[in-house]
PDB file of C-alpha atoms in Angstrom:
ATOM      1  CA  MET A   1     -24.984 -28.289  21.830  1.00 69.00           C
ATOM      2  CA  LYS A   2     -26.334 -26.652  18.440  1.00 71.00           C
ATOM      3  CA  LYS A   3     -25.709 -23.312  19.950  1.00 75.00           C
ATOM      4  CA  VAL A   4     -22.058 -23.947  20.300  1.00 68.00           C
ATOM      5  CA  LEU A   5     -21.805 -25.760  16.381  1.00 64.00           C
ATOM      6  CA  SER A   6     -23.125 -23.097  15.434  1.00 68.00           C
ATOM      7  CA  ALA A   7     -20.815 -20.007  16.720  1.00 66.00           C
ATOM      8  CA  GLY A   8     -17.994 -22.646  15.878  1.00 64.00           C
ATOM      9  CA  ALA A   9     -19.214 -22.586  12.141  1.00 62.00           C
ATOM     10  CA  LEU A  10     -20.448 -18.517  12.173  1.00 58.00           C
ATOM     11  CA  PHE A  11     -16.616 -17.910  13.377  1.00 57.00           C
ATOM     12  CA  CYS A  12     -15.289 -19.894  10.246  1.00 55.00           C
ATOM     13  CA  PHE A  13     -17.188 -18.529   7.880  1.00 55.00           C
ATOM     14  CA  THR A  14     -16.683 -15.171   8.558  1.00 56.00           C
ATOM     15  CA  LEU A  15     -12.808 -15.346   9.526  1.00 53.00           C
ATOM     16  CA  PHE A  16     -12.577 -17.436   6.079  1.00 52.00           C
ATOM     17  CA  PHE A  17     -15.012 -14.386   4.024  1.00 51.00           C
ATOM     18  CA  SER A  18     -13.339 -11.780   5.746  1.00 52.00           C
ATOM     19  CA  GLN A  19      -9.722 -12.644   4.371  1.00 50.00           C
ATOM     20  CA  LYS A  20      -9.309 -10.258   1.055  1.00 63.00           C
ATOM     21  CA  ASN A  21      -5.912 -11.117  -0.270  1.00 69.00           C
ATOM     22  CA  GLN A  22      -5.167 -14.517  -2.245  1.00 85.00           C
ATOM     23  CA  ASN A  23      -0.862 -13.711  -1.559  1.00 88.00           C
ATOM     24  CA  TYR A  24       1.116 -13.311   2.177  1.00 91.00           C
ATOM     25  CA  LEU A  25       4.352 -12.640   3.063  1.00 92.00           C
ATOM     26  CA  LYS A  26       5.037 -14.632   6.084  1.00 92.00           C
ATOM     27  CA  ILE A  27       7.184 -14.108   8.741  1.00 93.00           C
ATOM     28  CA  SER A  28       8.233 -16.929  11.657  1.00 91.00           C
ATOM     29  CA  TYR A  29       9.003 -16.032  15.056  1.00 89.00           C
ATOM     30  CA  ALA A  30      11.112 -19.171  16.501  1.00 87.00           C
ATOM     31  CA  SER A  31      12.239 -19.283  20.195  1.00 84.00           C
ATOM     32  CA  VAL A  32      15.788 -20.743  21.454  1.00 75.00           C
ATOM     33  CA  CYS A  33      14.771 -21.369  25.400  1.00 77.00           C
ATOM     34  CA  CYS A  34      12.958 -18.818  27.014  1.00 77.00           C
ATOM     35  CA  GLY A  35      10.546 -17.733  24.327  1.00 76.00           C
ATOM     36  CA  PRO A  36       9.625 -16.233  21.079  1.00 83.00           C
ATOM     37  CA  ALA A  37      10.577 -12.853  20.447  1.00 82.00           C
ATOM     38  CA  SER A  38       8.459  -9.843  19.931  1.00 84.00           C
ATOM     39  CA  GLU A  39       6.515  -8.483  17.407  1.00 86.00           C
ATOM     40  CA  LYS A  40       6.014  -5.041  17.923  1.00 89.00           C
ATOM     41  CA  PRO A  41       9.377  -3.693  15.575  1.00 90.00           C
ATOM     42  CA  VAL A  42       7.884  -5.643  12.588  1.00 92.00           C
ATOM     43  CA  ILE A  43       4.204  -4.548  13.432  1.00 91.00           C
ATOM     44  CA  SER A  44       5.242  -0.879  14.182  1.00 93.00           C
ATOM     45  CA  TYR A  45       7.509  -0.579  10.479  1.00 92.00           C
ATOM     46  CA  LEU A  46       4.182  -1.988   8.825  1.00 92.00           C
ATOM     47  CA  LYS A  47       1.898   0.845  10.852  1.00 92.00           C
ATOM     48  CA  GLU A  48       4.377   2.787   9.750  1.00 94.00           C
ATOM     49  CA  PHE A  49       4.227   1.933   5.990  1.00 93.00           C
ATOM     50  CA  LYS A  50       0.202   1.554   5.783  1.00 92.00           C
ATOM     51  CA  ARG A  51       0.941   5.427   7.513  1.00 92.00           C
ATOM     52  CA  LYS A  52       3.360   6.364   4.953  1.00 93.00           C
ATOM     53  CA  ASN A  53       2.035   5.149   1.480  1.00 91.00           C
ATOM     54  CA  GLN A  54      -2.026   6.349   3.100  1.00 89.00           C
ATOM     55  CA  ILE A  55      -3.079   2.395   3.227  1.00 88.00           C
ATOM     56  CA  ARG A  56      -5.847   2.177   3.800  1.00 84.00           C
ATOM     57  CA  SER A  57      -6.027  -1.184   4.590  1.00 82.00           C
ATOM     58  CA  LEU A  58      -3.426  -3.856   5.482  1.00 86.00           C
ATOM     59  CA  GLU A  59      -4.368  -7.421   5.576  1.00 89.00           C
ATOM     60  CA  ILE A  60      -2.379  -9.001   9.000  1.00 89.00           C
ATOM     61  CA  LEU A  61      -2.441 -12.105  10.165  1.00 90.00           C
ATOM     62  CA  MET A  62      -1.420 -13.806  13.487  1.00 88.00           C
ATOM     63  CA  GLN A  63      -1.052 -18.176  13.970  1.00 87.00           C
ATOM     64  CA  LYS A  64      -0.407 -19.173  17.221  1.00 86.00           C
ATOM     65  CA  GLY A  65       0.617 -21.784  18.737  1.00 80.00           C
ATOM     66  CA  LEU A  66       3.225 -23.306  16.875  1.00 81.00           C
ATOM     67  CA  GLY A  67       5.194 -24.805  19.941  1.00 79.00           C
ATOM     68  CA  LYS A  68       5.835 -25.446  23.072  1.00 79.00           C
ATOM     69  CA  GLU A  69       7.448 -21.695  24.108  1.00 80.00           C
ATOM     70  CA  GLY A  70       4.599 -19.572  22.180  1.00 82.00           C
ATOM     71  CA  GLU A  71       5.970 -19.870  18.870  1.00 86.00           C
ATOM     72  CA  PHE A  72       3.936 -18.276  16.635  1.00 90.00           C
ATOM     73  CA  ASN A  73       3.676 -16.417  12.589  1.00 89.00           C
ATOM     74  CA  ILE A  74       2.772 -13.193  11.239  1.00 91.00           C
ATOM     75  CA  TYR A  75       1.518 -12.814   7.324  1.00 91.00           C
ATOM     76  CA  VAL A  76       0.581  -9.863   5.707  1.00 91.00           C
ATOM     77  CA  GLY A  77      -1.478  -9.568   2.693  1.00 89.00           C
ATOM     78  CA  THR A  78       0.292  -8.099  -0.471  1.00 88.00           C
ATOM     79  CA  ASP A  79      -2.729  -8.108  -3.253  1.00 86.00           C
ATOM     80  CA  PHE A  80      -3.884  -4.792  -3.279  1.00 86.00           C
ATOM     81  CA  LEU A  81      -0.504  -3.211  -2.878  1.00 89.00           C
ATOM     82  CA  SER A  82       1.428  -2.094  -6.274  1.00 89.00           C
ATOM     83  CA  ILE A  83       4.458  -3.511  -7.353  1.00 91.00           C
ATOM     84  CA  ASN A  84       6.767  -0.990  -5.760  1.00 93.00           C
ATOM     85  CA  GLN A  85       4.888  -0.870  -2.844  1.00 92.00           C
ATOM     86  CA  ARG A  86       5.483  -4.800  -2.152  1.00 92.00           C
ATOM     87  CA  SER A  87       9.103  -4.500  -3.472  1.00 93.00           C
ATOM     88  CA  ARG A  88       9.320  -1.068  -0.626  1.00 94.00           C
ATOM     89  CA  LEU A  89       7.881  -3.667   1.934  1.00 93.00           C
ATOM     90  CA  ILE A  90       9.841  -6.575   1.719  1.00 94.00           C
ATOM     91  CA  ARG A  91      12.975  -4.267   1.683  1.00 94.00           C
ATOM     92  CA  GLY A  92      11.300  -2.588   4.928  1.00 94.00           C
ATOM     93  CA  LEU A  93      10.661  -5.897   6.539  1.00 94.00           C
ATOM     94  CA  ASN A  94      14.378  -8.075   5.834  1.00 94.00           C
ATOM     95  CA  ALA A  95      15.326  -4.381   7.496  1.00 94.00           C
ATOM     96  CA  ALA A  96      13.164  -4.242  10.416  1.00 92.00           C
ATOM     97  CA  VAL A  97      14.090  -8.883  11.002  1.00 91.00           C
ATOM     98  CA  SER A  98      17.776  -8.513   9.994  1.00 92.00           C
ATOM     99  CA  ASN A  99      18.174  -5.367  12.794  1.00 90.00           C
ATOM    100  CA  GLN A 100      15.440  -7.342  15.529  1.00 87.00           C
ATOM    101  CA  ASN A 101      17.940 -10.291  15.036  1.00 86.00           C
ATOM    102  CA  ASN A 102      21.138  -8.603  15.461  1.00 87.00           C
ATOM    103  CA  GLY A 103      20.327  -6.590  18.365  1.00 82.00           C
ATOM    104  CA  ARG A 104      18.746  -9.576  20.295  1.00 77.00           C
ATOM    105  CA  LYS A 105      20.392 -11.390  23.308  1.00 73.00           C
ATOM    106  CA  GLN A 106      22.002 -14.785  22.028  1.00 71.00           C
ATOM    107  CA  GLU A 107      21.273 -17.256  24.459  1.00 69.00           C
ATOM    108  CA  SER A 108      17.748 -16.490  25.493  1.00 66.00           C
ATOM    109  CA  ASN A 109      15.456 -14.279  22.110  1.00 74.00           C
ATOM    110  CA  GLY A 110      14.395 -16.312  19.102  1.00 82.00           C
ATOM    111  CA  MET A 111      14.710 -15.772  16.585  1.00 87.00           C
ATOM    112  CA  VAL A 112      12.176 -14.142  13.841  1.00 90.00           C
ATOM    113  CA  HIS A 113      13.036 -15.831   9.940  1.00 91.00           C
ATOM    114  CA  PHE A 114      11.215 -13.453   6.968  1.00 91.00           C
ATOM    115  CA  ASP A 115      11.900 -14.998   2.939  1.00 90.00           C
ATOM    116  CA  SER A 116       9.618 -12.738   0.203  1.00 88.00           C
ATOM    117  CA  ALA A 117       9.715 -16.033  -1.465  1.00 89.00           C
ATOM    118  CA  ASP A 118       8.051 -18.170   1.190  1.00 88.00           C
ATOM    119  CA  ILE A 119       4.220 -16.939  -0.202  1.00 89.00           C
ATOM    120  CA  ALA A 120       1.920 -18.468   1.945  1.00 87.00           C
ATOM    121  CA  HIS A 121      -1.769 -18.522  -0.578  1.00 86.00           C
ATOM    122  CA  GLN A 122      -5.181 -18.478   1.093  1.00 85.00           C
ATOM    123  CA  GLN A 123      -5.868 -21.848   0.219  1.00 84.00           C
ATOM    124  CA  ASP A 124      -3.151 -22.816   2.580  1.00 82.00           C
ATOM    125  CA  LEU A 125      -4.702 -20.109   5.565  1.00 84.00           C
ATOM    126  CA  VAL A 126      -7.703 -21.743   4.832  1.00 84.00           C
ATOM    127  CA  ASN A 127      -6.738 -24.961   6.829  1.00 82.00           C
ATOM    128  CA  ALA A 128      -4.774 -23.582   9.375  1.00 82.00           C
ATOM    129  CA  LYS A 129      -5.043 -23.333  13.273  1.00 84.00           C
ATOM    130  CA  ASN A 130      -4.734 -21.073  15.303  1.00 83.00           C
ATOM    131  CA  LEU A 131      -5.503 -18.439  12.809  1.00 82.00           C
ATOM    132  CA  THR A 132      -6.930 -14.834  14.371  1.00 81.00           C
ATOM    133  CA  ILE A 133      -7.079 -11.107  12.838  1.00 81.00           C
ATOM    134  CA  TYR A 134      -4.191  -8.885  13.882  1.00 79.00           C
ATOM    135  CA  LYS A 135      -5.630  -6.104  16.161  1.00 72.00           C
ATOM    136  CA  LYS A 136      -3.342  -4.479  18.530  1.00 59.00           C
TER     137      LYS A 136
END
């Protein structure tokens, strides 16, 4: 029992101190009836943005288990971006999300929500459940 508790404490400690950013953009995936939309278009845009702007690391966190049909949130750290890079990231995310929402099947696929004014802070994420670092 002590080993399980110490392993859990070590995991929480590692996750808390691995978060380098203080501010995160929030992208929410909601479901209509048959599960949420795929995160692949947004993630591929983020990878392309990272490559084009020669950013060494872009912190991406994923919070799963927010609903019965698999709803989840993605958080993108923005502290190490310049003002110009941040505005380009927001414009690109708006375009990627609107393209994904416009190309979805109306009755079966979920919606993707992104609001650039909806900033999540590290203090909000410390108490979040099911939060992991996105690795794919």
